[in-house]
Short mmCIF file of C-alpha atoms in Angstrom, two decimals:
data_model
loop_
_atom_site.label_atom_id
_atom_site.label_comp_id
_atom_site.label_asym_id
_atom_site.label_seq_id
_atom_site.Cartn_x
_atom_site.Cartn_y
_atom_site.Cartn_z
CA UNK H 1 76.80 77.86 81.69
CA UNK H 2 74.57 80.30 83.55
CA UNK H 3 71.68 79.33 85.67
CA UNK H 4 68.36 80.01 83.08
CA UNK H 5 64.55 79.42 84.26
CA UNK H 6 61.35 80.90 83.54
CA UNK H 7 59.71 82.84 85.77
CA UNK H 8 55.41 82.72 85.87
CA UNK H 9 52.32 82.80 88.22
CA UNK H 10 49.06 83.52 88.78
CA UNK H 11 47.72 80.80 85.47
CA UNK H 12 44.52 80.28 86.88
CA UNK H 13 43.55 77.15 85.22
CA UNK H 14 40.45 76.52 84.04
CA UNK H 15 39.11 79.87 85.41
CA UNK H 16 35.03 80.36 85.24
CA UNK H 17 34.58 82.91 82.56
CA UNK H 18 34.18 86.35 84.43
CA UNK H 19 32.64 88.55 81.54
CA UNK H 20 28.91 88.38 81.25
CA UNK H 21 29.01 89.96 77.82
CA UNK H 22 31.14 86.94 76.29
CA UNK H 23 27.73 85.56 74.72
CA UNK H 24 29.52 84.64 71.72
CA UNK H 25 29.73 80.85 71.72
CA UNK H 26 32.79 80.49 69.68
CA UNK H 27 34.90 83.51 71.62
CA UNK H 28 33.57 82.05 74.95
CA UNK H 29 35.46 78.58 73.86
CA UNK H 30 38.66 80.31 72.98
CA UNK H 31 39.02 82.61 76.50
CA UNK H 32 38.00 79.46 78.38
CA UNK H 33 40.79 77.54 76.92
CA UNK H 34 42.86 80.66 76.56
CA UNK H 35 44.80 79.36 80.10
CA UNK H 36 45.12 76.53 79.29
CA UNK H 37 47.24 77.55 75.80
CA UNK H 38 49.19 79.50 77.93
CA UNK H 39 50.80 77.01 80.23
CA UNK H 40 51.15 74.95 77.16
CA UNK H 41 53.21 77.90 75.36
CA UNK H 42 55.19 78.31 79.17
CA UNK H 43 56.36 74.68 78.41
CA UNK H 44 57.22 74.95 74.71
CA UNK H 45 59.64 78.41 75.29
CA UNK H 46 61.25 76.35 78.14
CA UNK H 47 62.19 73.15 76.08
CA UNK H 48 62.85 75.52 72.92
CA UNK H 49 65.22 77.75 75.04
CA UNK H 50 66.43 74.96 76.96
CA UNK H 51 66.34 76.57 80.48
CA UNK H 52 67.36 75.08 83.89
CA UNK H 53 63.82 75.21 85.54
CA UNK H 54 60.23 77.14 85.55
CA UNK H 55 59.37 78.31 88.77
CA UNK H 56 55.92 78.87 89.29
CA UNK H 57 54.92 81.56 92.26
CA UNK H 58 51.56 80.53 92.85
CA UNK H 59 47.94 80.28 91.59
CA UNK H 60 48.41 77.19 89.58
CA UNK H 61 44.46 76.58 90.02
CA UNK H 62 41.48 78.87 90.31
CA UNK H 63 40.32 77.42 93.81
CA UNK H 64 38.05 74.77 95.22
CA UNK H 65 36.31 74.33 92.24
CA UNK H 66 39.14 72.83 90.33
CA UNK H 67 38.98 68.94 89.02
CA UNK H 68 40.64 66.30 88.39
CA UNK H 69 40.61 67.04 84.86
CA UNK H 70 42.36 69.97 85.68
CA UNK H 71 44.95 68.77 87.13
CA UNK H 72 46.02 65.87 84.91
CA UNK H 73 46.18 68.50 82.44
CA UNK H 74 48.69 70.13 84.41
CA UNK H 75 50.88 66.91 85.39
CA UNK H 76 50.80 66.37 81.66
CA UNK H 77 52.63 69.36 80.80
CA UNK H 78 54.70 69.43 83.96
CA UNK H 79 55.72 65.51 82.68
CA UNK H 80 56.95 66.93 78.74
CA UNK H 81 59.24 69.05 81.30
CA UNK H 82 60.41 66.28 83.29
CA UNK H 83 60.98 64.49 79.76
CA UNK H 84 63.39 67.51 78.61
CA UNK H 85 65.37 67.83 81.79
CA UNK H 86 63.43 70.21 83.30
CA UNK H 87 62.65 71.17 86.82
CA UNK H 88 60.31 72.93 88.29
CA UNK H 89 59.60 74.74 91.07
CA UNK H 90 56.44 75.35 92.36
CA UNK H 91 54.60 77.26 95.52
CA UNK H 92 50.77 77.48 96.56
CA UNK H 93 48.70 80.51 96.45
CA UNK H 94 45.38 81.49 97.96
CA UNK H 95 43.39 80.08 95.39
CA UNK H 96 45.78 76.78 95.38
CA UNK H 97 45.30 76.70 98.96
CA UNK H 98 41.41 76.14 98.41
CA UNK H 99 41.67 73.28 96.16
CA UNK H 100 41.52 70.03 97.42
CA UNK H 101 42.95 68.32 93.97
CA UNK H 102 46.18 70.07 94.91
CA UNK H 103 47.61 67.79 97.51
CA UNK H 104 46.21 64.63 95.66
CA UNK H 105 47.82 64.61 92.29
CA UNK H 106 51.02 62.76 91.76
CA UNK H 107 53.79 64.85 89.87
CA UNK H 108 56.62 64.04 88.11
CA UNK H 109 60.16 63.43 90.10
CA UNK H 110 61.38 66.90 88.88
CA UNK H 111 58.89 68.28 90.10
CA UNK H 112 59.38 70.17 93.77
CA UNK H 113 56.13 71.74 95.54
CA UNK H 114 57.35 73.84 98.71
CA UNK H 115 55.57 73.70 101.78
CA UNK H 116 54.98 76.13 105.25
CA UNK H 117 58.61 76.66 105.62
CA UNK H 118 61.38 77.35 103.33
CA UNK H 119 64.23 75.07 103.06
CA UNK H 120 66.76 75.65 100.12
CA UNK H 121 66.22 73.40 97.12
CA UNK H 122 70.04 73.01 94.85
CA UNK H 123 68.77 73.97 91.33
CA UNK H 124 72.35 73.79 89.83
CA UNK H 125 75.69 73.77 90.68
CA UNK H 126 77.79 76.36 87.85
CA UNK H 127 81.42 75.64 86.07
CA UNK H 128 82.67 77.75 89.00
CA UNK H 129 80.96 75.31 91.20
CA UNK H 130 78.82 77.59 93.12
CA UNK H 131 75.66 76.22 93.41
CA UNK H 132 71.88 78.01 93.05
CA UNK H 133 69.10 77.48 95.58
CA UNK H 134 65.71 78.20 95.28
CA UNK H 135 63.47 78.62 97.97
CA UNK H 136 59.62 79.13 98.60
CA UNK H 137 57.29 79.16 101.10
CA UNK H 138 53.44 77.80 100.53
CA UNK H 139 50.07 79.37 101.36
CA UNK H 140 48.52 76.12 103.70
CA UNK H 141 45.57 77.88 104.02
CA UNK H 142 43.62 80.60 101.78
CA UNK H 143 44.13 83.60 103.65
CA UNK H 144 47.46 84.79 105.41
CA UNK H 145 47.54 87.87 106.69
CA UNK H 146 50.88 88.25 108.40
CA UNK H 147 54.07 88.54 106.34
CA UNK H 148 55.36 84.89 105.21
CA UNK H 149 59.45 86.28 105.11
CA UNK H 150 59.53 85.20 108.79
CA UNK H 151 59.86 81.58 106.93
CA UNK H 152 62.50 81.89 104.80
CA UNK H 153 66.17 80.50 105.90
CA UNK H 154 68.72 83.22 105.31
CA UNK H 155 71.00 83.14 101.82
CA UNK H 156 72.74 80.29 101.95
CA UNK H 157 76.36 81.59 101.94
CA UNK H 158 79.03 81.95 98.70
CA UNK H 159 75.84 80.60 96.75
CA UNK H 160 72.97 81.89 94.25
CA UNK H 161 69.92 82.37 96.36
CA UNK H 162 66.46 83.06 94.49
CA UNK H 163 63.28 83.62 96.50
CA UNK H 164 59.49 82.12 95.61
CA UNK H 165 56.67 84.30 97.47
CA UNK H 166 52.62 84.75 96.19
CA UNK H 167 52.45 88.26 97.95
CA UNK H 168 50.14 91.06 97.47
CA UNK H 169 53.43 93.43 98.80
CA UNK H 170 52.26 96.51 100.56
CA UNK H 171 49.15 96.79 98.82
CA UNK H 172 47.81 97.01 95.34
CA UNK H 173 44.40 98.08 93.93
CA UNK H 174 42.02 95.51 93.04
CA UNK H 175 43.83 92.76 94.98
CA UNK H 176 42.95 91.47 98.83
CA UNK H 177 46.16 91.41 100.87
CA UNK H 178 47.78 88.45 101.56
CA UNK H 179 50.98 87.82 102.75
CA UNK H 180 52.21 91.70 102.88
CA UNK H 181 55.65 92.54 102.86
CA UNK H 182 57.41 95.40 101.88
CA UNK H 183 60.10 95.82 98.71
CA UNK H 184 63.02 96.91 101.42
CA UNK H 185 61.65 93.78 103.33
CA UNK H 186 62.72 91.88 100.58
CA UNK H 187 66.07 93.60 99.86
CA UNK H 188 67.05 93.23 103.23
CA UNK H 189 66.70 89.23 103.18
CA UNK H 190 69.94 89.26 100.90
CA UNK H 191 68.03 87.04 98.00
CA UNK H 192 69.78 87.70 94.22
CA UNK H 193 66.26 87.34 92.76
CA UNK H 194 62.75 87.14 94.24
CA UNK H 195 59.85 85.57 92.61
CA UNK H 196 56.82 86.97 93.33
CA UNK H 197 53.44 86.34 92.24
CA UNK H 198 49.84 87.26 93.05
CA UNK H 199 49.12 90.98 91.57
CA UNK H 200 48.27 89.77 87.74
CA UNK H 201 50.20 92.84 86.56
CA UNK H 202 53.10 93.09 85.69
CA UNK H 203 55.83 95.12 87.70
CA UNK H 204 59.99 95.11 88.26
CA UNK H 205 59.93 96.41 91.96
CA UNK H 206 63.64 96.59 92.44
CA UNK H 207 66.96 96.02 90.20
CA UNK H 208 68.97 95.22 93.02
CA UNK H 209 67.80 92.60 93.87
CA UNK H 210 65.45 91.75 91.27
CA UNK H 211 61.64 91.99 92.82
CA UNK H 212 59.74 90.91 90.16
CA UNK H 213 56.25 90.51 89.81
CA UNK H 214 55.87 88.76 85.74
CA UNK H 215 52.12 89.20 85.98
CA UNK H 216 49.49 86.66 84.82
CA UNK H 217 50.32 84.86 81.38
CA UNK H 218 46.52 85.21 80.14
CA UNK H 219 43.72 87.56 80.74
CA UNK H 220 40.72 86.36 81.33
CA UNK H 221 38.19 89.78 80.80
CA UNK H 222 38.56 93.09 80.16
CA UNK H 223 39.59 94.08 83.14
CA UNK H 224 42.90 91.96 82.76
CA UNK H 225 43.36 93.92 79.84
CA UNK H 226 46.96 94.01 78.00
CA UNK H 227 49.46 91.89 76.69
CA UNK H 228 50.40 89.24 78.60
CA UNK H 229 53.67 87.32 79.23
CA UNK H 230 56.76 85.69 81.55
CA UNK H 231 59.53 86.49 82.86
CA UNK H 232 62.97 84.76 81.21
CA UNK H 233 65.90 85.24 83.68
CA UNK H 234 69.81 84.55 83.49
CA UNK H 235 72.00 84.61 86.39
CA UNK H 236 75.87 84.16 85.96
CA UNK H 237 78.54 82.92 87.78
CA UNK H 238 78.90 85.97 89.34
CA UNK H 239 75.65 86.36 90.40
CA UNK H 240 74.63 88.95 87.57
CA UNK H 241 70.81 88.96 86.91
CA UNK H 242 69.58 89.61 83.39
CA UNK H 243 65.68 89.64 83.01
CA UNK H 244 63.44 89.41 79.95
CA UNK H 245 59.85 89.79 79.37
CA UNK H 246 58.60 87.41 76.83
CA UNK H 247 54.84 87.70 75.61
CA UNK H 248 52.83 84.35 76.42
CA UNK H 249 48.80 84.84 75.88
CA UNK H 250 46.87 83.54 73.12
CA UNK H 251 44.36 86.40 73.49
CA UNK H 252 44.70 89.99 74.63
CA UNK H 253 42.14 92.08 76.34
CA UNK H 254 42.22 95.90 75.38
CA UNK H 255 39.67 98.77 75.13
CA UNK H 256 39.50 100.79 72.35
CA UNK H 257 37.63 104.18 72.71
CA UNK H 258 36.31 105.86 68.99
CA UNK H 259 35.60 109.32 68.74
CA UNK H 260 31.90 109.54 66.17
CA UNK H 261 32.01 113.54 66.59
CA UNK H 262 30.80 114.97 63.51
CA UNK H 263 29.60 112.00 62.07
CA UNK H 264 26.02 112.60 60.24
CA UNK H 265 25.28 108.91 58.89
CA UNK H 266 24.87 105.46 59.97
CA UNK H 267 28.18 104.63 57.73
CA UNK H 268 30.46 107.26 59.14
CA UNK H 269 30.20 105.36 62.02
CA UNK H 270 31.00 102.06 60.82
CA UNK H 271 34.08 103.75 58.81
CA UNK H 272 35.45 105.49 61.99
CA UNK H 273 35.17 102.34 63.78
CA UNK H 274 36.70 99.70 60.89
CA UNK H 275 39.37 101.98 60.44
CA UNK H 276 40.39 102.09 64.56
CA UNK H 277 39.71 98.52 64.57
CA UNK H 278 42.30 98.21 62.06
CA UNK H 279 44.87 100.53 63.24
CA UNK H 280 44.90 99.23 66.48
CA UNK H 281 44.97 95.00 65.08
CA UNK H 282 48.48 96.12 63.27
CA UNK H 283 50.18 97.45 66.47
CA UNK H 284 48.56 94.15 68.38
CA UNK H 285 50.82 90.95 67.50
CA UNK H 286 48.82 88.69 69.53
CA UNK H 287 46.95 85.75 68.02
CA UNK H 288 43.32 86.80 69.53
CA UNK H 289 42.25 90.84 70.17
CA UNK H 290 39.29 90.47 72.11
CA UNK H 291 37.77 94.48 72.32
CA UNK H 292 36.02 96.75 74.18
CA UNK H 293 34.65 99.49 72.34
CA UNK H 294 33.59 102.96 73.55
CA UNK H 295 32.08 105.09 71.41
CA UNK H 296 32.44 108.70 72.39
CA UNK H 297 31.72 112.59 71.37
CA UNK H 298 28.86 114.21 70.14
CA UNK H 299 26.74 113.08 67.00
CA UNK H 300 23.04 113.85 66.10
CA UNK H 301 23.24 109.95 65.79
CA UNK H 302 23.48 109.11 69.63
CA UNK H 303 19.95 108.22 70.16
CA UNK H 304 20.08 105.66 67.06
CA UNK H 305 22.93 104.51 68.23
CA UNK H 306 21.81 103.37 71.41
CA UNK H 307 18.05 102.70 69.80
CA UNK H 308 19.37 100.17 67.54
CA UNK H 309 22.64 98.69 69.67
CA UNK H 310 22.08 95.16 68.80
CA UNK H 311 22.33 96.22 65.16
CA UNK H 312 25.59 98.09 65.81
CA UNK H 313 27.15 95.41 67.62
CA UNK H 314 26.52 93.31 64.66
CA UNK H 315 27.54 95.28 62.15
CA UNK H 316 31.14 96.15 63.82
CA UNK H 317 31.39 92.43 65.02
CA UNK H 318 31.22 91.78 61.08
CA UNK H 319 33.75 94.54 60.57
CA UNK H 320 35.73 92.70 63.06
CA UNK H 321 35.79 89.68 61.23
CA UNK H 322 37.44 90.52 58.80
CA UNK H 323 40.23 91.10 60.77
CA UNK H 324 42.58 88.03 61.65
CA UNK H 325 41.91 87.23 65.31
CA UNK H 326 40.02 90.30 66.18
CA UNK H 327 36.32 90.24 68.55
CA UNK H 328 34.22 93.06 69.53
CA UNK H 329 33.17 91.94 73.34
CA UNK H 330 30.80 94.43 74.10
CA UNK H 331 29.75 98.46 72.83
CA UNK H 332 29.74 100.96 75.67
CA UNK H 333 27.88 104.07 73.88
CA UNK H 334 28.85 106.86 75.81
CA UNK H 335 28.19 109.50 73.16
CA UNK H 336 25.91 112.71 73.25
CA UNK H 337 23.53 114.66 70.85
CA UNK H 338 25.24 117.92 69.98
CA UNK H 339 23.61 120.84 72.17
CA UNK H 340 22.74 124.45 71.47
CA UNK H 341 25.66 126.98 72.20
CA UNK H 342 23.64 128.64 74.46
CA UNK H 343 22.97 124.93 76.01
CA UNK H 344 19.60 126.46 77.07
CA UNK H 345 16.70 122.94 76.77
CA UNK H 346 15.39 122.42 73.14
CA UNK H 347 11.53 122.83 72.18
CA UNK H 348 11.61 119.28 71.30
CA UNK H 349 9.74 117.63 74.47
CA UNK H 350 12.19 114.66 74.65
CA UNK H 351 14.95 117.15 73.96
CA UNK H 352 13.56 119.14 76.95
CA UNK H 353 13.45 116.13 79.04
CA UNK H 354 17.33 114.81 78.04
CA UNK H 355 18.24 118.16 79.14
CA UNK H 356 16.08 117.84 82.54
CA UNK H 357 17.61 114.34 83.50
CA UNK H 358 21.21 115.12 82.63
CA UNK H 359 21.44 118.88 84.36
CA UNK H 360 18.68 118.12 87.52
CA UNK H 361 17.81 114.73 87.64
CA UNK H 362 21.18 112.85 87.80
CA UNK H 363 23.39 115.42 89.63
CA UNK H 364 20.27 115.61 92.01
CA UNK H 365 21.93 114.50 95.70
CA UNK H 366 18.74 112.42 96.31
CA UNK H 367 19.00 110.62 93.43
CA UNK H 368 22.47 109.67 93.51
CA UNK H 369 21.99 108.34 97.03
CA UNK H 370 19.58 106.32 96.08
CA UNK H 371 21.16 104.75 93.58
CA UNK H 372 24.10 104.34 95.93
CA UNK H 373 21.60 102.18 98.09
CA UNK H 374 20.42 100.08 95.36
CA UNK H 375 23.77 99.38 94.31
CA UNK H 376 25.58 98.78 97.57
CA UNK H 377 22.92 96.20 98.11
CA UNK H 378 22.95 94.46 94.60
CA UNK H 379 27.05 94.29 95.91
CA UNK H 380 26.05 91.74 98.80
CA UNK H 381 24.85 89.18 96.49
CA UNK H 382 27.63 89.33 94.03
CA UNK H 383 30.65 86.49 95.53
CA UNK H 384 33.46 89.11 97.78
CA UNK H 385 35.93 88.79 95.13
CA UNK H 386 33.67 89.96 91.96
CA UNK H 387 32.55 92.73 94.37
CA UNK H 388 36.03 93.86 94.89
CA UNK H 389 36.35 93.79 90.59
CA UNK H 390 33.30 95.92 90.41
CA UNK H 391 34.03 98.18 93.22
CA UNK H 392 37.10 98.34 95.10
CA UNK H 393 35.91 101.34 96.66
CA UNK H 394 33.88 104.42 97.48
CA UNK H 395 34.76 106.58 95.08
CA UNK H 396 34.56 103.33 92.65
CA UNK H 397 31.21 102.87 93.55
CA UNK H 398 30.13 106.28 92.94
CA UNK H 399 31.34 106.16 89.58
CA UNK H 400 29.45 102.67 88.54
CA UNK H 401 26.34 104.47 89.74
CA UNK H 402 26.41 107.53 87.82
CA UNK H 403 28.03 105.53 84.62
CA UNK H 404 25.08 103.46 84.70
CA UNK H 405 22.48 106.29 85.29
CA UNK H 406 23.77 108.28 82.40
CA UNK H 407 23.85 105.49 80.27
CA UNK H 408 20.67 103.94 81.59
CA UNK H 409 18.77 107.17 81.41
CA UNK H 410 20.40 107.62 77.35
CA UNK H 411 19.12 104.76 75.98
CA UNK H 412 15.29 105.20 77.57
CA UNK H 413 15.52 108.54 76.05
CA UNK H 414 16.96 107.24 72.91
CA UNK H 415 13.56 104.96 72.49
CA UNK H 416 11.48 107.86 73.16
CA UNK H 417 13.32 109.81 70.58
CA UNK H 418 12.88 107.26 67.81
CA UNK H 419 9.11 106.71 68.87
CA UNK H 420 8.78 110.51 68.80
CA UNK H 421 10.40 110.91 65.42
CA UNK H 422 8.43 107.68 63.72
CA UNK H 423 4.97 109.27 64.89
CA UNK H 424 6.21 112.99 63.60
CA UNK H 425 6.71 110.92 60.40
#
């Protein structure tokens, strides 16, 4: 029989919810328990497929604020492993490296946590009697900035070797940099498979080896949007590697952009967005679609739209609803007002002044500076690693700020427009 585990990281347990536009009480329940489903799920496909062992590559917990409660969760489901003949194999991340619950909770017997240095762990031994070691090395504190291969014993010889490491590699957008190694690093070591863990997307680095990053199991917002999932791997006597990605979260993140050119009426709108809500619910097998939707193009309706958001949001979270598993998160109404051909400034006064802001006012270098300033310190007070979701960098940064002028500037001049139109009436 081959060697067969399951392959996750980066579960976050009990992860604070991140999105401040989750204000509905029943969705906020389901994401906040949406991790905890999906180490629940991680232990049913391992008893159901009967693996060897799930090896976990970090980021059990979501750092120091982690309890107790937490945790007994998590020796719970790590004991209904231990029950089925399970093992597992497990290394510490940066965030498990702030939590003090970590070292304190007693674990099953099957259960093997790896510490500052690697030492090779027998898994199995195969029919041929070659046997499979796993190794790992542990974060012991949150932050290590030198390369962690330095650590790891070399292949143990005539045997399997796989490889546990919570890395960041060389780099990757939206994530600090722990640990960083390169993929030839890795080749080099002579490992048949490496683990990896940390970037919460996922990524096969390499064939040969395997390098694989499975991702994160469950999103948490929208910007851990897509589906979610582990990694199922089979390795032979012979040391052939077969992978498979199997999807794991109870709810999926995605954004869904709907074009409202042309349309003239209040309905249109609500037709054009049931019917991508829809489409877009039938390609989605997941239990939970939780959306983000942008509506875009040019309707004489964009000033109602953004005058009476809180009605739209109701009406397409009701449209929603009738869809199994499907929420609307949030609106982001980035549509226009159709403009003369000539795009020379309407009569209209508040016509005049849309057309003022958009071509003088906003690209103004002034302004945008500013704005810049007001933002960059708004950034300071916001914890280092929300700051690094809302603006990993410059160019980032100047993108949030004009975003949130246009739309800022839309939806004052949408309320002028309806006050102007209700005292022409």
């Amino acid at each position: 029989m081959p060697f067969r585990f399951v392959h996750t990281a980066d579960l976050h347990l009990d992860s604070p919810l991140r999105s401040l536009a989750l204000r509905n009480g029943e969705l906020a329940d389901l994401v906040r328990g949406a991790t905890r489903s999906a180490l629940t799920s991680i232990v049913d496909l391992c008893i159901a497929e009967s693996v060897d062992a799930l090896l976990v590559a970090g980021d059990l917990y979501d750092g120091s604020q982690t309890s107790m409660n937490t945790a007994l969760f998590l020796a719970g489901e790590l004991r209904r492993l231990d029950e089925a003949g399970i093992r597992t194999f497990v290394i510490r991340g940066n965030h498990d490296a702030q939590s003090q619950v970590t070292r304190e909770l007693t674990l099953p017997p099957s259960v093997h946590v790896f510490q500052g240095r690697s030492k090779p762990i027998i898994a199995k031994t195969l029919a041929s009697g070659r046997t499979v070691h796993v190794h790992g090395v542990s974060f012991a504190n949150p932050h290590a900035p030198e390369s962690l291969l330095p650590s790891f014993h070399p292949p143990v010889a005539d045997a399997i070797n796989i490889g546990m490491l919570h890395t960041s590699l060389s780099g990757s957008p939206g994530h600090d940099r722990y640990a960083p190694c390169s993929v030839a690093d890795l080749q080099r070591h002579g490992f048949d498979y490496w683990a990896l863990g940390h970037v919460h997307q996922r990524q096969v680095h390499s064939e040969l080896p395997f390098i694989v990053m499975p991702g994160m199991p469950q999103g948490r917002d929208i910007n851990e949007a897509g589906a979610k999932g582990v990694t199922v791997v089979t390795i032979d006597d012979d040391g052939c590697v077969e992978i498979e990605e199997r999807p794991i979260g109870l709810a999926v993140f995605e954004r869904l952009s709907v074009d409202v050119t042309g349309a003239a009426e209040w309905r249109d709108v609500l037709d054009l967005g049931a019917r991508a809500l829809t489409r877009l619910r039938h390609e989605i097998s997941a239990e939970n679609l939780i959306l983000r939707l942008s509506l875009t193009g040019t309707t004489p309706l964009a000033w109602r739209l953004r005058r009476d958001a809180d009605l739209l949001q109701t009406e397409l979270t009701n449209i929603s609803a009738g869809l199994r598993g499907c929420w609307v998160e949030k609106i982001d109404l980035l549509c226009r007002e159709p403009r003369a051909q000539d795009d020379r400034p309407s009569r209209e006064p508040v016509e005049e002044l849309a057309f003022l802001v958009e071509h003088e006012v906003l690209p103004a270098f002034g302004f945008r500076e500013q704005l810049k300033a007001v933002a960059e310190e708004l950034l300071q007070h916001l914890p280092p690693e929300l700051r690094q979701t809302v603006a990993s960098d410059e160019d980032s940064l100047e993108e949030l700020v004009m975003n949130a002028s246009l739309m800022g500037s839309a939806d004052v001049l949408a309320h002028l427009h309806g006050a102007a139109a209700k005292g022409g009436g």
